[in-house]
XYZ file of N, CA and C in Angstrom:
588
model
N 122.388 -22.528 -94.700
C 121.027 -22.939 -94.993
C 120.465 -23.732 -93.826
N 119.253 -23.527 -93.529
C 118.641 -24.235 -92.406
C 118.159 -25.614 -92.844
N 117.940 -26.475 -91.852
C 117.476 -27.829 -92.115
C 116.080 -27.825 -92.732
N 115.249 -26.872 -92.331
C 113.881 -26.768 -92.841
C 113.885 -26.421 -94.329
N 114.782 -25.568 -94.775
C 114.879 -25.169 -96.175
C 115.302 -26.344 -97.043
N 116.206 -27.122 -96.551
C 116.679 -28.288 -97.305
C 115.533 -29.284 -97.461
N 114.773 -29.512 -96.419
C 113.656 -30.452 -96.490
C 112.612 -29.986 -97.502
N 112.293 -28.703 -97.539
C 111.328 -28.172 -98.511
C 111.855 -28.318 -99.929
N 113.100 -28.073 -100.120
C 113.704 -28.184 -101.452
C 113.665 -29.630 -101.926
N 114.026 -30.537 -101.051
C 113.979 -31.960 -101.415
C 112.547 -32.382 -101.743
N 111.635 -31.945 -100.910
C 110.240 -32.305 -101.147
C 109.761 -31.760 -102.495
N 110.072 -30.523 -102.792
C 109.699 -29.928 -104.083
C 110.349 -30.675 -105.244
N 111.613 -31.080 -105.070
C 112.319 -31.838 -106.118
C 111.657 -33.198 -106.338
N 111.289 -33.866 -105.259
C 110.638 -35.185 -105.362
C 109.269 -35.055 -106.030
N 108.504 -34.033 -105.629
C 107.177 -33.820 -106.229
C 107.327 -33.507 -107.724
N 108.239 -32.617 -108.073
C 108.431 -32.234 -109.477
C 108.890 -33.430 -110.303
N 109.808 -34.216 -109.767
C 110.306 -35.414 -110.467
C 109.178 -36.428 -110.654
N 108.370 -36.600 -109.642
C 107.244 -37.549 -109.733
C 106.232 -37.111 -110.787
N 105.935 -35.805 -110.831
C 104.977 -35.282 -111.816
C 105.514 -35.473 -113.223
N 106.767 -35.116 -113.456
C 107.368 -35.266 -114.786
C 107.454 -36.743 -115.171
N 107.875 -37.598 -114.222
C 107.958 -39.040 -114.486
C 106.600 -39.652 -114.787
N 105.586 -39.225 -114.032
C 104.226 -39.723 -114.270
C 103.701 -39.305 -115.626
N 103.960 -38.062 -116.015
C 103.514 -37.577 -117.333
C 104.224 -38.330 -118.450
N 105.515 -38.599 -118.264
C 106.271 -39.346 -119.284
C 105.755 -40.777 -119.388
N 105.452 -41.390 -118.240
C 104.915 -42.760 -118.251
C 103.566 -42.814 -118.948
N 102.717 -41.832 -118.641
C 101.407 -41.768 -119.282
C 101.559 -41.545 -120.785
N 102.510 -40.669 -121.161
C 102.758 -40.401 -122.579
C 103.225 -41.637 -123.325
N 103.956 -42.519 -122.648
C 104.412 -43.766 -123.275
C 103.315 -44.836 -123.241
N 102.502 -44.835 -122.202
C 101.480 -45.878 -122.041
C 100.315 -45.716 -123.009
N 99.928 -44.483 -123.305
C 98.767 -44.264 -124.183
C 99.002 -44.848 -125.579
N 100.112 -44.537 -126.268
C 100.314 -45.154 -127.586
C 100.444 -46.669 -127.505
N 101.074 -47.152 -126.417
C 101.227 -48.591 -126.253
C 99.855 -49.262 -126.120
N 99.002 -48.730 -125.286
C 97.655 -49.280 -125.112
C 96.837 -49.126 -126.387
N 96.998 -48.010 -127.065
C 96.260 -47.764 -128.309
C 96.642 -48.782 -129.382
N 97.901 -49.257 -129.348
C 98.352 -50.228 -130.353
C 97.616 -51.557 -130.226
N 97.039 -51.826 -129.056
C 96.261 -53.046 -128.876
C 94.883 -52.943 -129.512
N 94.400 -51.748 -129.707
C 93.078 -51.532 -130.286
C 93.121 -51.916 -131.761
N 92.194 -52.744 -132.278
C 92.262 -53.146 -133.680
C 92.010 -51.972 -134.630
N 92.735 -51.965 -135.733
C 92.569 -50.910 -136.735
C 91.248 -51.098 -137.465
N 90.833 -50.080 -138.197
C 89.599 -50.183 -138.994
C 89.738 -51.302 -140.021
N 90.922 -51.434 -140.589
C 91.156 -52.489 -141.584
C 91.026 -53.860 -140.934
N 91.595 -54.017 -139.727
C 91.501 -55.293 -139.021
C 90.060 -55.613 -138.651
N 89.305 -54.577 -138.217
C 87.895 -54.806 -137.880
C 87.108 -55.221 -139.113
N 87.380 -54.582 -140.246
C 86.669 -54.909 -141.481
C 87.033 -56.302 -141.974
N 88.283 -56.714 -141.753
C 88.729 -58.022 -142.235
C 88.067 -59.164 -141.484
N 87.776 -58.982 -140.200
C 87.226 -60.080 -139.433
C 85.793 -59.894 -139.006
N 85.327 -58.682 -138.971
C 83.993 -58.413 -138.468
C 82.924 -58.496 -139.535
N 81.686 -58.397 -139.112
C 80.580 -58.407 -140.066
C 80.623 -57.193 -140.991
N 80.050 -57.355 -142.160
C 80.000 -56.301 -143.173
C 78.556 -56.096 -143.594
N 78.135 -54.836 -143.663
C 76.784 -54.525 -144.149
C 76.824 -54.280 -145.644
N 75.796 -54.737 -146.334
C 75.686 -54.522 -147.774
C 74.321 -53.947 -148.106
N 74.322 -52.971 -149.002
C 73.080 -52.387 -149.507
C 72.634 -53.234 -150.694
N 71.499 -53.873 -150.578
C 71.023 -54.764 -151.640
C 69.886 -54.139 -152.452
N 69.592 -52.881 -152.190
C 68.445 -52.229 -152.832
C 68.625 -52.048 -154.336
N 69.863 -51.930 -154.809
C 70.083 -51.643 -156.231
C 70.390 -52.885 -157.059
N 70.340 -54.074 -156.449
C 70.599 -55.305 -157.207
C 69.336 -55.682 -157.972
N 69.420 -55.610 -159.290
C 68.266 -55.905 -160.142
C 68.097 -57.421 -160.304
N 66.901 -57.885 -160.654
C 66.697 -59.316 -160.890
C 67.686 -59.829 -161.938
N 68.336 -60.942 -161.599
C 69.329 -61.539 -162.488
C 70.743 -61.017 -162.281
N 70.897 -59.979 -161.463
C 72.225 -59.384 -161.237
C 72.952 -60.028 -160.075
N 74.277 -59.943 -160.167
C 75.154 -60.448 -159.128
C 76.012 -59.299 -158.617
N 75.992 -59.071 -157.309
C 76.846 -58.050 -156.685
C 77.913 -58.771 -155.866
N 79.065 -58.126 -155.701
C 80.163 -58.720 -154.938
C 80.542 -57.783 -153.794
N 80.644 -58.361 -152.595
C 81.034 -57.632 -151.388
C 82.221 -58.381 -150.792
N 83.161 -57.662 -150.183
C 84.294 -58.326 -149.552
C 84.032 -58.523 -148.068
N 84.287 -59.743 -147.589
C 84.146 -60.084 -146.180
C 85.297 -61.014 -145.810
N 86.084 -60.619 -144.821
C 87.255 -61.387 -144.387
C 88.220 -61.656 -145.536
N 88.320 -60.714 -146.448
C 89.220 -60.855 -147.588
C 88.700 -61.788 -148.667
N 87.453 -62.213 -148.565
C 86.858 -63.139 -149.539
C 85.738 -62.432 -150.297
N 85.542 -62.815 -151.568
C 84.392 -62.261 -152.286
C 83.104 -62.962 -151.846
N 82.099 -62.184 -151.545
C 80.776 -62.742 -151.226
C 79.831 -62.283 -152.316
N 79.190 -63.254 -152.956
C 78.253 -62.962 -154.039
C 76.854 -62.803 -153.466
N 76.169 -61.796 -153.955
C 74.755 -61.607 -153.623
C 74.024 -61.530 -154.946
N 73.177 -62.505 -155.202
C 72.450 -62.558 -156.479
C 70.955 -62.491 -156.225
N 70.306 -61.616 -156.975
C 68.837 -61.549 -156.932
C 68.330 -62.434 -158.073
N 67.815 -63.601 -157.700
C 67.399 -64.579 -158.712
C 65.979 -64.301 -159.211
N 65.804 -64.558 -160.491
C 64.487 -64.426 -161.127
C 63.703 -65.723 -160.921
N 62.420 -65.719 -161.291
C 61.608 -66.935 -161.213
C 62.194 -68.031 -162.091
N 62.725 -67.629 -163.256
C 63.335 -68.608 -164.170
C 64.583 -69.236 -163.542
N 65.350 -68.437 -162.845
C 66.546 -68.959 -162.176
C 66.173 -69.944 -161.073
N 65.154 -69.617 -160.297
C 64.701 -70.511 -159.235
C 64.145 -71.813 -159.814
N 63.489 -71.726 -160.941
C 62.989 -72.935 -161.617
C 64.161 -73.790 -162.088
N 65.229 -73.143 -162.586
C 66.426 -73.874 -163.027
C 67.083 -74.603 -161.854
N 67.041 -74.011 -160.669
C 67.590 -74.662 -159.469
C 66.813 -75.946 -159.192
N 65.487 -75.879 -159.240
C 64.667 -77.064 -158.974
C 64.926 -78.174 -160.001
N 65.142 -77.784 -161.248
C 65.375 -78.775 -162.309
C 66.759 -79.413 -162.236
N 67.690 -78.814 -161.482
C 69.065 -79.328 -161.412
C 69.270 -80.337 -160.281
N 68.240 -80.623 -159.505
C 68.398 -81.517 -158.350
C 69.076 -82.836 -158.690
N 68.731 -83.459 -159.811
C 69.310 -84.754 -160.156
C 70.719 -84.647 -160.748
N 71.191 -83.429 -161.002
C 72.518 -83.229 -161.604
C 73.591 -82.849 -160.579
N 73.183 -82.530 -159.368
C 74.131 -82.059 -158.350
C 74.363 -83.127 -157.286
N 75.531 -83.042 -156.612
C 75.900 -84.080 -155.644
C 75.184 -83.964 -154.301
N 74.828 -82.775 -153.888
C 74.193 -82.563 -152.583
C 72.966 -81.670 -152.771
N 71.901 -82.203 -153.377
C 70.750 -81.354 -153.718
C 70.058 -80.706 -152.519
N 70.112 -81.335 -151.343
C 69.421 -80.786 -150.168
C 70.370 -80.055 -149.212
N 71.609 -79.827 -149.644
C 72.621 -79.141 -148.815
C 72.736 -79.772 -147.436
N 72.947 -81.060 -147.403
C 73.019 -81.787 -146.140
C 74.422 -81.817 -145.538
N 75.438 -81.395 -146.309
C 76.795 -81.355 -145.766
C 76.804 -80.389 -144.586
N 77.400 -80.819 -143.490
C 77.289 -80.117 -142.206
C 77.877 -78.709 -142.167
N 78.699 -78.324 -143.125
C 79.325 -77.000 -143.049
C 78.379 -75.864 -143.412
N 77.184 -76.172 -143.839
C 76.232 -75.142 -144.246
C 75.329 -74.756 -143.081
N 74.972 -73.468 -142.984
C 74.028 -73.078 -141.916
C 72.647 -73.706 -142.162
N 71.886 -73.798 -141.112
C 70.555 -74.419 -141.203
C 69.684 -73.754 -142.268
N 69.783 -72.431 -142.392
C 68.929 -71.743 -143.358
C 69.376 -71.944 -144.800
N 70.461 -72.704 -145.025
C 70.869 -73.052 -146.383
C 70.382 -74.452 -146.755
N 69.771 -75.140 -145.809
C 69.306 -76.502 -146.061
C 67.865 -76.501 -146.541
N 67.660 -75.859 -147.692
C 66.340 -75.841 -148.316
C 66.521 -75.838 -149.833
N 65.454 -75.866 -150.547
C 65.518 -75.984 -152.008
C 66.310 -74.867 -152.672
N 66.320 -73.681 -152.096
C 66.996 -72.536 -152.721
C 68.336 -72.190 -152.073
N 68.681 -72.850 -150.938
C 69.901 -72.574 -150.167
C 69.968 -71.119 -149.730
N 68.848 -70.589 -149.282
C 68.804 -69.179 -148.902
C 67.690 -68.911 -147.904
N 67.811 -67.767 -147.222
C 66.763 -67.341 -146.296
C 65.558 -66.865 -147.098
N 65.824 -65.988 -148.063
C 64.782 -65.501 -148.970
C 65.025 -66.177 -150.318
N 64.012 -66.811 -150.908
C 64.239 -67.567 -152.150
C 64.941 -66.774 -153.254
N 64.575 -65.519 -153.431
C 65.140 -64.762 -154.551
C 66.561 -64.273 -154.308
N 67.009 -64.236 -153.053
C 68.349 -63.711 -152.755
C 69.310 -64.824 -152.342
N 70.340 -65.002 -153.156
C 71.367 -65.999 -152.910
C 72.601 -65.297 -152.370
N 73.174 -65.827 -151.290
C 74.388 -65.263 -150.689
C 75.400 -66.408 -150.586
N 76.532 -66.254 -151.280
C 77.567 -67.294 -151.313
C 78.949 -66.684 -151.166
N 79.867 -67.451 -150.584
C 81.278 -67.087 -150.639
C 81.767 -67.548 -152.012
N 82.293 -66.632 -152.801
C 82.689 -66.932 -154.173
C 84.052 -67.583 -154.293
N 84.263 -68.667 -153.536
C 85.522 -69.408 -153.581
C 85.202 -70.884 -153.758
N 85.826 -71.488 -154.763
C 85.590 -72.898 -155.071
C 86.022 -73.784 -153.908
N 85.231 -74.793 -153.614
C 85.525 -75.706 -152.509
C 86.592 -76.734 -152.881
N 87.120 -76.655 -154.089
C 88.164 -77.592 -154.505
C 89.539 -77.093 -154.072
N 90.036 -76.024 -154.702
C 91.363 -75.505 -154.368
C 91.370 -74.010 -154.090
N 90.208 -73.419 -153.887
C 90.156 -72.025 -153.488
C 90.214 -71.003 -154.605
N 89.985 -71.421 -155.840
C 89.926 -70.460 -156.953
C 88.581 -69.722 -156.886
N 88.440 -68.694 -157.704
C 87.179 -67.949 -157.708
C 86.414 -68.248 -158.999
N 85.301 -68.962 -158.888
C 84.497 -69.263 -160.079
C 83.913 -67.996 -160.709
N 83.486 -68.140 -161.942
C 82.862 -67.032 -162.680
C 81.388 -67.339 -162.898
N 80.581 -66.286 -162.871
C 79.160 -66.444 -163.166
C 79.004 -66.683 -164.662
N 78.283 -67.720 -165.001
C 77.991 -68.033 -166.395
C 76.470 -68.076 -166.549
N 75.887 -67.037 -167.169
C 74.426 -67.002 -167.302
C 73.922 -68.090 -168.251
N 72.617 -68.259 -168.284
C 71.997 -69.270 -169.145
C 72.348 -69.058 -170.614
N 72.652 -67.814 -170.977
C 72.987 -67.502 -172.374
C 74.349 -68.054 -172.792
N 75.120 -68.619 -171.879
C 76.461 -69.141 -172.197
C 76.417 -70.595 -172.668
N 75.335 -70.988 -173.322
C 75.167 -72.371 -173.767
C 76.258 -72.805 -174.741
N 76.746 -71.912 -175.578
C 77.797 -72.265 -176.540
C 79.053 -72.742 -175.814
N 79.348 -72.134 -174.692
C 80.528 -72.497 -173.909
C 80.253 -73.628 -172.921
N 79.069 -73.629 -172.314
C 78.774 -74.525 -171.203
C 77.965 -75.770 -171.571
N 77.367 -75.784 -172.753
C 76.564 -76.929 -173.172
C 75.110 -76.539 -173.363
N 74.421 -77.305 -174.187
C 73.052 -76.982 -174.583
C 72.068 -76.998 -173.413
N 72.344 -77.808 -172.370
C 71.405 -77.908 -171.247
C 71.771 -76.966 -170.095
N 72.729 -76.067 -170.310
C 73.154 -75.140 -169.246
C 72.038 -74.152 -168.929
N 71.666 -74.071 -167.646
C 70.584 -73.176 -167.214
C 71.109 -71.982 -166.428
N 72.420 -71.847 -166.371
C 73.036 -70.758 -165.608
C 73.670 -71.290 -164.340
N 74.687 -70.573 -163.873
C 75.383 -70.991 -162.669
C 76.787 -70.424 -162.650
N 77.708 -71.215 -162.138
C 79.077 -70.751 -161.950
C 80.055 -71.819 -162.434
N 81.168 -71.377 -163.000
C 82.206 -72.269 -163.488
C 83.535 -71.864 -162.887
N 84.231 -72.840 -162.299
C 85.597 -72.615 -161.837
C 86.493 -73.095 -162.968
N 87.040 -72.163 -163.719
C 87.819 -72.498 -164.913
C 89.118 -73.216 -164.586
N 89.608 -73.111 -163.354
C 90.881 -73.756 -162.983
C 90.846 -75.269 -163.207
N 89.800 -75.923 -162.714
C 89.716 -77.383 -162.827
C 88.357 -77.870 -163.319
N 87.500 -76.932 -163.733
C 86.249 -77.312 -164.376
C 85.070 -77.610 -163.479
N 85.132 -77.248 -162.219
C 83.975 -77.484 -161.348
C 82.834 -76.559 -161.766
N 81.641 -77.135 -161.834
C 80.446 -76.369 -162.179
C 79.502 -76.358 -160.986
N 78.833 -75.224 -160.806
C 77.870 -75.053 -159.718
C 76.601 -74.460 -160.303
N 75.447 -74.865 -159.767
C 74.187 -74.317 -160.269
C 73.901 -72.956 -159.632
N 72.719 -72.413 -159.875
C 72.345 -71.082 -159.386
C 71.995 -71.052 -157.893
N 72.257 -72.165 -157.196
C 72.156 -72.209 -155.738
C 73.534 -72.504 -155.143
N 74.556 -72.571 -156.000
C 75.910 -72.860 -155.540
C 76.152 -74.331 -155.259
N 75.274 -75.216 -155.763
C 75.440 -76.656 -155.554
C 76.353 -77.217 -156.642
N 77.290 -78.057 -156.252
C 78.273 -78.588 -157.193
C 77.660 -79.715 -158.032
N 77.985 -79.697 -159.323
C 77.510 -80.731 -160.238
C 78.259 -82.038 -160.002
N 77.597 -83.140 -160.256
C 78.215 -84.465 -160.154
C 79.411 -84.550 -161.106
N 80.452 -85.236 -160.659
C 81.632 -85.442 -161.500
C 82.629 -84.289 -161.476
N 82.336 -83.241 -160.730
C 83.250 -82.095 -160.644
C 84.321 -82.369 -159.589
N 85.498 -81.755 -159.742
C 86.543 -81.943 -158.719
C 86.170 -81.354 -157.357
N 85.339 -80.323 -157.322
C 84.946 -79.710 -156.043
C 84.175 -80.733 -155.210
N 84.561 -80.918 -153.944
C 83.912 -81.949 -153.128
C 82.558 -81.559 -152.545
N 82.355 -80.251 -152.309
C 81.102 -79.816 -151.683
C 80.592 -78.542 -152.354
N 79.374 -78.183 -152.006
C 78.746 -76.960 -152.527
C 79.529 -75.719 -152.102
N 79.271 -74.600 -152.780
C 79.862 -73.330 -152.369
C 79.322 -72.952 -150.992
N 80.145 -72.292 -150.219
C 79.782 -71.945 -148.845
C 78.741 -70.831 -148.785
N 77.767 -71.016 -147.931
C 76.813 -69.955 -147.595
C 77.326 -69.339 -146.297
N 77.726 -68.057 -146.316
C 78.261 -67.456 -145.092
C 77.150 -67.136 -144.100
N 77.493 -66.970 -142.826
C 76.462 -66.522 -141.887
C 75.984 -65.134 -142.302
N 74.709 -64.928 -142.319
C 74.170 -63.622 -142.698
C 72.754 -63.452 -142.142
N 72.324 -62.206 -142.111
C 70.983 -61.866 -141.620
C 70.525 -60.602 -142.322
N 69.231 -60.461 -142.495
C 68.657 -59.262 -143.105
C 68.326 -58.254 -142.007
N 68.931 -57.087 -142.115
C 68.652 -56.015 -141.165
C 67.376 -55.278 -141.541
N 67.098 -55.247 -142.861
C 65.880 -54.632 -143.388
C 65.681 -55.190 -144.790
N 64.725 -54.659 -145.509
C 64.491 -55.095 -146.890
C 65.638 -54.700 -147.825
N 66.438 -53.722 -147.403
C 67.505 -53.218 -148.277
C 68.910 -53.399 -147.707
N 69.022 -53.912 -146.468
C 70.337 -54.061 -145.830
C 70.563 -55.502 -145.397
N 71.764 -56.011 -145.754
C 72.154 -57.376 -145.434
C 73.412 -57.324 -144.582
N 73.448 -58.109 -143.510
C 74.630 -58.208 -142.657
C 75.310 -59.535 -142.944
N 76.553 -59.475 -143.423
C 77.311 -60.670 -143.751
C 78.345 -60.887 -142.649
N 78.380 -62.102 -142.121
C 79.342 -62.424 -141.074
C 78.690 -62.724 -139.741
N 77.427 -62.454 -139.608
C 76.660 -62.761 -138.403
C 75.257 -63.153 -138.807
N 74.732 -64.137 -138.119
C 73.320 -64.447 -138.328
C 72.581 -64.097 -137.044
N 71.311 -64.388 -136.984
C 70.530 -63.991 -135.812
C 70.999 -64.697 -134.552
N 71.549 -65.925 -134.704
C 72.055 -66.642 -133.543
C 73.320 -65.991 -133.003
N 74.179 -65.494 -133.922
C 75.457 -64.913 -133.499
C 75.369 -63.440 -133.169
N 74.275 -62.799 -133.532
C 74.166 -61.347 -133.329
C 73.858 -61.005 -131.891
């Protein structure tokens, strides 16, 4: 065999080995890099969530999941909003001045739009999930009950704006999550206009 033939053979072997090695490296790198990409479940758990609010009737409460937490969306009636105003002297933080609330929750209704209430449905005491108790639950809640939420675990009561009643174990009002209206029928939970 001549020296030239050996050199060509070696060169072909090196090129073929490099091509196969490069393809194998790429084949291993793609799944590895893909594993860094967050799954749809992970994105849904931490990212903003859109909700269709068009079918929520007056007086109804809808529940959406955001970051593994229930988020309540309630379309309040005029009577419900009046009940909120009448409860000011019964709640511990009537003006929502506790710093954990967004600026748009620091008003009489604790909401961007008066009729639409958006709350994280987790009690600020020990993390239980309160239940909606309408005004008709007077037999259970008392004669002056105008509607709201009850955490049955330790008895914390909240009005129809998520404000905690005086004397309840819960230290602060229910959380208003960051949110923004994308349209009259779409709500984005998890981002507000400042964060968007």
